[in-house]
């Protein structure tokens, strides 16, 4: 039998260190909210492959849909010979997305690719080039999305000149001493001192910051951004790559604020484990690019479209939007109890929307120590935050209460001083 240690040695020799691994054990199989490594050890999954498996690992309906597609055809390239799955999925998303008026959708492969293309579409629609993004934002690792991302190390360091005409507004985070008012003042100042509003194509915002620390964009921020955009003819892009598909207790997180973005990017949980991303937006904006200006060989691949259609069915049939809210309440009430204890590492800034939750520990070293101890207890956890000071929780929305509690028990032990 191959051991984890043997595979890790091969991984080190064969694969560059630029891509990291949270764990040094290797996946053998997965079922709903549990994973097993190649040595047969079982883990509870509170990461869901970074917010991908909202419908659990290998949901039977998703597997069946992919199996059926596999028997029909696997690839034609939508640009060469199109197929119904792509269209059916676009229609479903056009109806679901909180976009004002008629919407259209185009598919890609990764979240970064969706953001890249949302920027291209916004530029084509407005005839402008500038983009405003936030501190702590994460939008991907391609050159444009790296430029939009608001964290230097490790994302920007070493990569030289990045695309320009990007202005950055501090994201409101109370524990960093930044209020919504501060953010809006800075935005106003940028538009007066630095960026001609008539050169700004779009403002891009995560309705809940992901990698940057699970900080929630307050509805008053999103409403104010909508207003600024309307005043200056700027488009509002909601990056829902991490927050989409029931994760936050709404289908899309921006719905918590009641505003409608002009463009939305989505990926991760849409495919339920199969790579797919999309840009959904107001039809007239989406149609501003000439034929051939958008596309990708594998974008909206048949297997991924089949999986995504099944994911949308599962979310509706199993009531996962409401389930996300219930999961969140269950987890946050336990975190809040921990935050009042003095026999545990200090748990602070408990926060979250639906089943997208986090809390802070004193520093990144404490976070590392706790994730390591939790892993030893059979729980998979990931961190986030500009300072690496936060633990984030993204369990599959199909997880049982019993498994949540078992995972939280492991975590509680890992927090003991
Ligand atoms: N936007 C957001 C909000 C994300 O969380 C991520 C990935 N963590 C991305 C974009 C990039 O997605 P991908 O890794 O699929 O390129």
Coordinates of C-alpha atoms and ligand atoms in Angstrom, one line a residue:
X1 CA 0.0 0.0 0.0
X2 CA 1.3 3.5 -0.8
X3 CA 1.6 5.6 2.4
X4 CA 0.9 9.2 2.9
X5 CA 4.6 9.8 3.7
X6 CA 5.6 8.1 0.4
X7 CA 3.2 10.2 -1.6
X8 CA 4.3 13.4 0.2
X9 CA 7.9 12.7 -0.8
X10 CA 6.9 12.2 -4.4
X11 CA 4.8 15.4 -4.2
X12 CA 7.7 17.4 -2.9
X13 CA 10.0 16.1 -5.7
X14 CA 7.5 16.5 -8.6
X15 CA 5.4 19.6 -7.8
X16 CA 6.6 23.2 -7.2
X17 CA 6.2 24.7 -3.8
X18 CA 4.2 27.6 -5.3
X19 CA 1.1 25.5 -4.8
X20 CA 0.6 24.6 -1.2
X21 CA -1.2 21.8 0.6
X22 CA -3.1 22.3 3.8
X23 CA -2.7 18.6 4.6
X24 CA 0.1 16.1 4.1
X25 CA -2.4 13.2 3.7
X26 CA -3.8 12.1 0.4
X27 CA -7.5 11.6 -0.6
X28 CA -8.7 8.1 -1.3
X29 CA -12.5 8.6 -1.3
X30 CA -15.2 11.0 -0.1
X31 CA -18.9 10.8 0.8
X32 CA -21.1 13.8 1.6
X33 CA -19.2 15.5 4.5
X34 CA -16.5 12.9 5.1
X35 CA -13.2 12.1 3.5
X36 CA -10.9 9.1 3.9
X37 CA -7.1 9.2 3.2
X38 CA -5.1 6.5 1.5
X39 CA -4.3 4.9 4.8
X40 CA -8.0 4.5 5.6
X41 CA -8.2 7.4 8.1
X42 CA -11.5 9.2 8.2
X43 CA -12.0 13.0 8.4
X44 CA -14.9 15.4 8.9
X45 CA -14.8 18.0 6.2
X46 CA -15.4 21.6 7.3
X47 CA -13.7 23.0 4.2
X48 CA -15.8 21.4 1.3
X49 CA -12.8 21.8 -1.1
X50 CA -13.0 25.6 -0.4
X51 CA -16.7 26.2 -0.6
X52 CA -17.1 23.8 -3.6
X53 CA -19.0 20.8 -2.2
X54 CA -22.0 22.7 -0.9
X55 CA -24.1 19.7 -2.0
X56 CA -21.6 17.3 -0.4
X57 CA -19.0 15.1 -1.9
X58 CA -20.4 12.9 -4.7
X59 CA -24.1 13.8 -4.2
X60 CA -25.9 10.8 -5.8
X61 CA -27.9 13.1 -8.1
X62 CA -24.8 14.9 -9.3
X63 CA -23.0 11.6 -9.9
X64 CA -26.0 10.2 -11.8
X65 CA -26.3 13.4 -14.0
X66 CA -22.5 13.2 -14.8
X67 CA -22.7 9.5 -15.5
X68 CA -25.6 10.0 -18.0
X69 CA -23.7 12.8 -19.7
X70 CA -20.5 10.7 -19.8
X71 CA -22.4 8.1 -21.9
X72 CA -23.7 10.7 -24.4
X73 CA -20.6 12.9 -25.1
X74 CA -17.9 14.6 -23.1
X75 CA -16.6 17.4 -25.2
X76 CA -17.5 19.3 -28.4
X77 CA -16.4 22.8 -27.5
X78 CA -19.5 25.0 -27.1
X79 CA -18.0 27.3 -29.8
X80 CA -17.9 24.4 -32.3
X81 CA -21.0 22.3 -31.7
X82 CA -23.2 23.7 -28.9
X83 CA -25.4 21.6 -26.7
X84 CA -28.6 22.0 -24.6
X85 CA -27.0 21.6 -21.2
X86 CA -25.1 24.9 -21.5
X87 CA -28.3 26.7 -22.6
X88 CA -30.4 25.1 -19.9
X89 CA -27.9 26.0 -17.2
X90 CA -27.7 29.6 -18.5
X91 CA -31.5 29.9 -18.4
X92 CA -31.7 28.6 -14.9
X93 CA -29.0 31.1 -13.7
X94 CA -30.6 34.0 -15.6
X95 CA -33.8 33.3 -13.7
X96 CA -32.1 32.8 -10.3
X97 CA -29.6 35.7 -10.3
X98 CA -30.6 38.9 -8.6
X99 CA -30.0 41.0 -11.8
X100 CA -32.4 43.8 -12.8
X101 CA -34.3 43.0 -16.0
X102 CA -33.3 40.3 -18.6
X103 CA -30.0 38.5 -17.8
X104 CA -27.5 36.4 -19.9
X105 CA -24.9 34.0 -18.7
X106 CA -21.5 32.8 -20.2
X107 CA -19.5 29.9 -18.8
X108 CA -15.8 29.5 -18.0
X109 CA -13.7 27.1 -15.9
X110 CA -12.4 28.9 -12.8
X111 CA -13.3 31.8 -10.6
X112 CA -10.4 33.8 -11.8
X113 CA -11.4 33.3 -15.4
X114 CA -14.9 34.5 -14.5
X115 CA -13.5 37.7 -12.9
X116 CA -11.2 38.3 -15.9
X117 CA -14.1 38.1 -18.2
X118 CA -16.4 40.2 -16.1
X119 CA -13.7 42.9 -16.3
X120 CA -13.5 42.5 -20.1
X121 CA -17.3 42.7 -20.4
X122 CA -17.4 45.8 -18.1
X123 CA -14.7 47.5 -20.2
X124 CA -16.5 46.7 -23.5
X125 CA -19.9 47.9 -22.1
X126 CA -18.6 51.2 -20.7
X127 CA -15.7 52.0 -23.0
X128 CA -13.7 52.6 -19.8
X129 CA -10.7 50.7 -18.3
X130 CA -10.4 51.5 -14.6
X131 CA -11.6 49.2 -11.8
X132 CA -12.1 49.9 -8.1
X133 CA -11.5 46.9 -5.7
X134 CA -11.1 46.5 -1.9
X135 CA -8.3 45.8 0.5
X136 CA -8.3 42.2 1.6
X137 CA -10.2 41.2 -1.6
X138 CA -9.4 37.9 -3.3
X139 CA -10.4 37.6 -6.9
X140 CA -7.9 35.0 -8.2
X141 CA -4.3 34.4 -9.3
X142 CA -4.2 35.3 -13.0
X143 CA -2.4 38.6 -13.7
X144 CA -5.6 40.8 -13.8
X145 CA -7.2 39.1 -10.8
X146 CA -3.9 39.2 -8.9
X147 CA -3.9 43.0 -9.5
X148 CA -7.5 43.1 -8.1
X149 CA -6.6 41.0 -5.1
X150 CA -5.9 43.1 -2.0
X151 CA -3.1 41.2 -0.3
X152 CA 0.6 41.4 -1.2
X153 CA 2.2 38.2 0.2
X154 CA 1.9 35.6 -1.3
X155 CA -0.3 36.7 -4.1
X156 CA 1.5 39.7 -5.6
X157 CA 5.0 39.3 -4.4
X158 CA 7.6 38.4 -7.1
X159 CA 5.2 38.9 -10.0
X160 CA 6.3 42.3 -11.2
X161 CA 4.2 44.9 -12.9
X162 CA 0.5 44.1 -12.7
X163 CA -2.3 45.6 -14.9
X164 CA -2.9 49.2 -14.0
X165 CA -5.8 51.6 -13.5
X166 CA -6.9 49.7 -10.3
X167 CA -7.8 51.8 -7.3
X168 CA -8.3 50.3 -3.8
X169 CA -10.8 51.2 -1.1
X170 CA -10.3 49.8 2.4
X171 CA -12.9 47.2 3.2
X172 CA -14.9 47.9 6.3
X173 CA -13.7 45.6 9.1
X174 CA -14.5 46.8 12.6
X175 CA -11.6 44.9 14.2
X176 CA -9.2 46.7 11.8
X177 CA -10.8 50.0 12.8
X178 CA -12.4 50.6 9.4
X179 CA -16.1 51.6 9.3
X180 CA -18.5 51.7 6.4
X181 CA -18.3 55.5 6.6
X182 CA -14.4 55.3 6.4
X183 CA -14.7 53.1 3.3
X184 CA -17.2 55.4 1.6
X185 CA -15.1 58.5 2.4
X186 CA -12.1 56.9 0.8
X187 CA -14.1 55.9 -2.2
X188 CA -15.3 59.5 -2.6
X189 CA -11.8 60.8 -2.1
X190 CA -10.4 58.4 -4.8
X191 CA -13.0 59.6 -7.2
X192 CA -12.1 63.2 -6.5
X193 CA -8.3 63.0 -6.3
X194 CA -7.1 60.0 -8.2
X195 CA -9.6 58.3 -10.5
X196 CA -11.7 60.2 -13.0
X197 CA -15.1 58.5 -12.5
X198 CA -15.6 58.6 -16.2
X199 CA -12.6 56.3 -16.6
X200 CA -13.9 53.8 -14.1
X201 CA -15.6 50.8 -15.7
X202 CA -16.5 48.9 -12.6
X203 CA -16.4 48.4 -8.8
X204 CA -15.8 44.8 -7.8
X205 CA -16.8 43.6 -4.4
X206 CA -17.2 40.3 -2.6
X207 CA -20.5 40.4 -0.6
X208 CA -18.7 38.5 2.1
X209 CA -14.9 38.5 1.7
X210 CA -13.5 35.0 1.4
X211 CA -9.8 34.6 1.6
X212 CA -9.6 38.1 3.1
X213 CA -11.2 36.9 6.4
X214 CA -15.0 36.3 6.0
X215 CA -15.8 39.9 6.6
X216 CA -19.4 40.7 5.6
X217 CA -20.1 43.7 3.4
X218 CA -22.8 45.5 5.4
X219 CA -26.0 46.2 3.3
X220 CA -25.4 50.0 3.7
X221 CA -22.0 49.6 2.0
X222 CA -23.5 47.7 -1.0
X223 CA -26.4 50.1 -1.2
X224 CA -24.0 53.0 -1.2
X225 CA -21.8 51.4 -3.9
X226 CA -24.9 50.8 -6.0
X227 CA -25.6 54.6 -5.7
X228 CA -22.1 55.6 -6.6
X229 CA -22.2 53.3 -9.6
X230 CA -25.5 54.7 -10.8
X231 CA -24.3 58.3 -10.3
X232 CA -21.2 57.8 -12.5
X233 CA -22.3 55.1 -15.0
X234 CA -19.9 52.6 -13.3
X235 CA -20.9 48.9 -13.3
X236 CA -21.1 47.0 -10.1
X237 CA -19.6 43.5 -10.1
X238 CA -20.5 41.1 -7.3
X239 CA -17.9 38.4 -7.0
X240 CA -20.0 35.5 -5.7
X241 CA -17.4 32.8 -6.4
X242 CA -17.1 31.8 -2.7
X243 CA -20.5 33.1 -1.4
X244 CA -22.8 31.7 -4.1
X245 CA -25.2 28.8 -4.2
X246 CA -26.9 28.8 -0.8
X247 CA -23.7 29.1 1.2
X248 CA -24.8 32.3 3.1
X249 CA -28.4 31.4 3.7
X250 CA -29.5 33.0 0.4
X251 CA -28.9 31.7 -3.1
X252 CA -26.5 34.6 -3.6
X253 CA -25.0 36.6 -0.8
X254 CA -25.8 40.0 -2.4
X255 CA -29.5 39.2 -1.9
X256 CA -29.0 40.0 1.9
X257 CA -28.6 43.6 0.9
X258 CA -31.5 43.8 -1.6
X259 CA -29.3 45.5 -4.3
X260 CA -28.9 44.2 -7.8
X261 CA -25.4 44.1 -9.3
X262 CA -24.8 44.6 -13.0
X263 CA -22.5 41.6 -13.3
X264 CA -22.0 38.6 -11.1
X265 CA -19.1 36.1 -11.1
X266 CA -19.7 32.5 -9.9
X267 CA -17.8 29.3 -9.8
X268 CA -16.9 26.8 -7.0
X269 CA -20.2 25.3 -5.7
X270 CA -22.0 25.7 -9.0
X271 CA -20.3 22.5 -10.3
X272 CA -20.5 20.6 -7.1
X273 CA -17.0 19.3 -7.7
X274 CA -16.8 19.7 -11.4
X275 CA -14.9 22.7 -12.8
X276 CA -17.2 25.5 -14.1
X277 CA -17.5 29.2 -13.6
X278 CA -19.9 31.8 -15.0
X279 CA -20.5 35.5 -15.5
X280 CA -24.2 36.5 -15.3
X281 CA -25.2 40.0 -16.0
X282 CA -27.7 42.4 -17.5
X283 CA -28.4 41.2 -21.1
X284 CA -27.4 44.4 -22.8
X285 CA -24.1 44.6 -20.9
X286 CA -23.4 40.9 -21.6
X287 CA -24.0 41.5 -25.3
X288 CA -21.5 44.4 -25.6
X289 CA -18.6 42.1 -26.7
X290 CA -18.3 41.2 -30.4
X291 CA -18.5 37.5 -31.5
X292 CA -15.4 35.6 -30.6
X293 CA -14.3 38.1 -27.9
X294 CA -15.3 35.8 -25.2
X295 CA -15.0 32.0 -24.8
X296 CA -12.8 29.2 -23.7
X297 CA -12.2 25.7 -25.1
X298 CA -13.6 23.9 -22.0
X299 CA -15.9 26.7 -20.7
X300 CA -19.2 25.3 -19.8
X301 CA -18.0 21.7 -20.5
X302 CA -20.8 19.1 -20.9
X303 CA -20.0 17.1 -17.8
X304 CA -19.8 20.4 -15.7
X305 CA -23.1 21.7 -17.0
X306 CA -24.8 18.4 -16.2
X307 CA -23.3 18.5 -12.7
X308 CA -24.4 22.1 -12.2
X309 CA -28.0 21.5 -13.3
X310 CA -28.1 18.6 -10.7
X311 CA -26.6 20.9 -8.1
X312 CA -29.3 23.5 -8.6
X313 CA -32.0 20.7 -8.3
X314 CA -30.4 19.4 -5.1
X315 CA -30.3 22.9 -3.6
X316 CA -34.0 23.4 -4.3
X317 CA -35.2 19.9 -3.4
X318 CA -33.2 19.6 -0.2
X319 CA -33.9 23.2 1.0
X320 CA -30.2 24.0 1.3
X321 CA -30.7 27.7 1.5
X322 CA -32.6 27.3 4.7
X323 CA -30.3 24.6 5.8
X324 CA -27.3 26.9 5.4
X325 CA -28.9 29.4 7.8
X326 CA -29.6 26.6 10.4
X327 CA -26.0 25.3 10.1
X328 CA -24.7 28.8 10.7
X329 CA -26.8 29.3 13.8
X330 CA -25.7 26.0 15.2
X331 CA -22.0 26.7 14.6
X332 CA -22.0 30.4 15.7
X333 CA -23.9 29.6 19.0
X334 CA -21.1 27.2 19.9
X335 CA -18.4 29.7 18.9
X336 CA -20.1 32.4 21.0
X337 CA -20.0 30.0 24.0
X338 CA -16.3 29.4 23.4
X339 CA -15.7 33.2 23.2
X340 CA -16.9 33.5 26.8
X341 CA -14.6 30.8 28.2
X342 CA -11.2 31.4 29.7
X343 CA -9.9 27.8 29.6
X344 CA -9.7 28.0 25.8
X345 CA -7.5 30.0 23.4
X346 CA -9.3 33.4 23.0
X347 CA -12.0 33.1 20.4
X348 CA -12.9 36.6 19.1
X349 CA -14.9 38.3 16.4
X350 CA -17.3 35.4 15.8
X351 CA -19.0 36.3 12.5
X352 CA -20.7 34.9 9.5
X353 CA -23.7 34.7 7.2
X354 CA -25.5 31.4 6.9
X355 CA -22.9 28.6 6.7
X356 CA -20.0 30.9 5.9
X357 CA -18.5 31.5 9.4
X358 CA -15.3 32.5 11.0
X359 CA -13.7 33.5 14.2
X360 CA -10.3 34.9 15.1
X361 CA -7.5 33.5 17.3
X362 CA -4.7 35.6 18.6
X363 CA -2.4 35.1 15.6
X364 CA -1.5 33.0 12.6
X365 CA 0.6 30.7 14.8
X366 CA -2.4 29.9 17.0
X367 CA -4.5 29.2 13.9
X368 CA -1.8 26.8 12.6
X369 CA -1.6 25.0 15.9
X370 CA -5.4 24.6 16.1
X371 CA -5.8 23.4 12.6
X372 CA -3.0 20.9 13.2
X373 CA -4.5 19.6 16.4
X374 CA -8.0 19.4 14.8
X375 CA -6.5 17.5 11.9
X376 CA -5.0 15.0 14.4
X377 CA -8.5 14.6 15.8
X378 CA -9.9 13.9 12.3
X379 CA -11.3 17.4 11.4
X380 CA -10.4 19.3 8.2
X381 CA -10.3 23.1 8.8
X382 CA -8.9 26.0 6.8
X383 CA -7.8 29.5 7.7
X384 CA -8.2 32.9 6.2
X385 CA -7.6 36.6 6.9
X386 CA -5.1 39.2 5.8
X387 CA -3.0 38.3 8.9
X388 CA -3.9 34.6 8.7
X389 CA -5.6 35.1 12.1
X390 CA -9.0 33.5 11.3
X391 CA -10.4 30.0 11.2
X392 CA -13.2 29.7 8.6
X393 CA -15.9 27.1 8.4
X394 CA -17.4 25.9 5.1
X395 CA -19.0 22.6 5.7
X396 CA -21.1 20.9 3.0
X397 CA -24.7 22.1 3.4
X398 CA -25.8 18.5 3.3
X399 CA -23.9 17.7 6.5
X400 CA -25.9 16.3 9.4
X401 CA -26.3 18.0 12.8
X402 CA -24.6 14.9 14.4
X403 CA -21.5 15.4 12.2
X404 CA -21.4 19.1 12.8
X405 CA -21.4 18.5 16.6
X406 CA -18.7 15.8 16.3
X407 CA -16.5 18.2 14.3
X408 CA -17.1 21.0 16.8
X409 CA -16.2 18.6 19.7
X410 CA -12.9 17.9 18.0
X411 CA -12.3 21.6 17.5
X412 CA -13.2 22.5 21.1
X413 CA -10.5 20.0 22.3
X414 CA -8.0 21.6 19.9
X415 CA -8.7 25.0 21.5
X416 CA -8.0 23.9 25.0
X417 CA -5.1 25.9 26.5
Ligands
LIG1 N1 -13.1 35.1 -6.3 C1 -13.3 34.7 -5.1 C2 -14.2 35.5 -4.2 C3 -12.7 33.5 -4.6 O1 -12.9 33.1 -3.3 C4 -11.9 32.8 -5.4 C5 -11.2 31.5 -5.0 N2 -10.9 31.3 -3.7 C6 -11.7 33.2 -6.7 C7 -12.3 34.4 -7.2 C8 -10.8 32.5 -7.7 O2 -11.4 31.3 -8.0 P1 -10.5 30.1 -8.7 O3 -9.6 29.6 -7.7 O4 -11.5 29.1 -9.2 O5 -9.8 30.7 -9.9

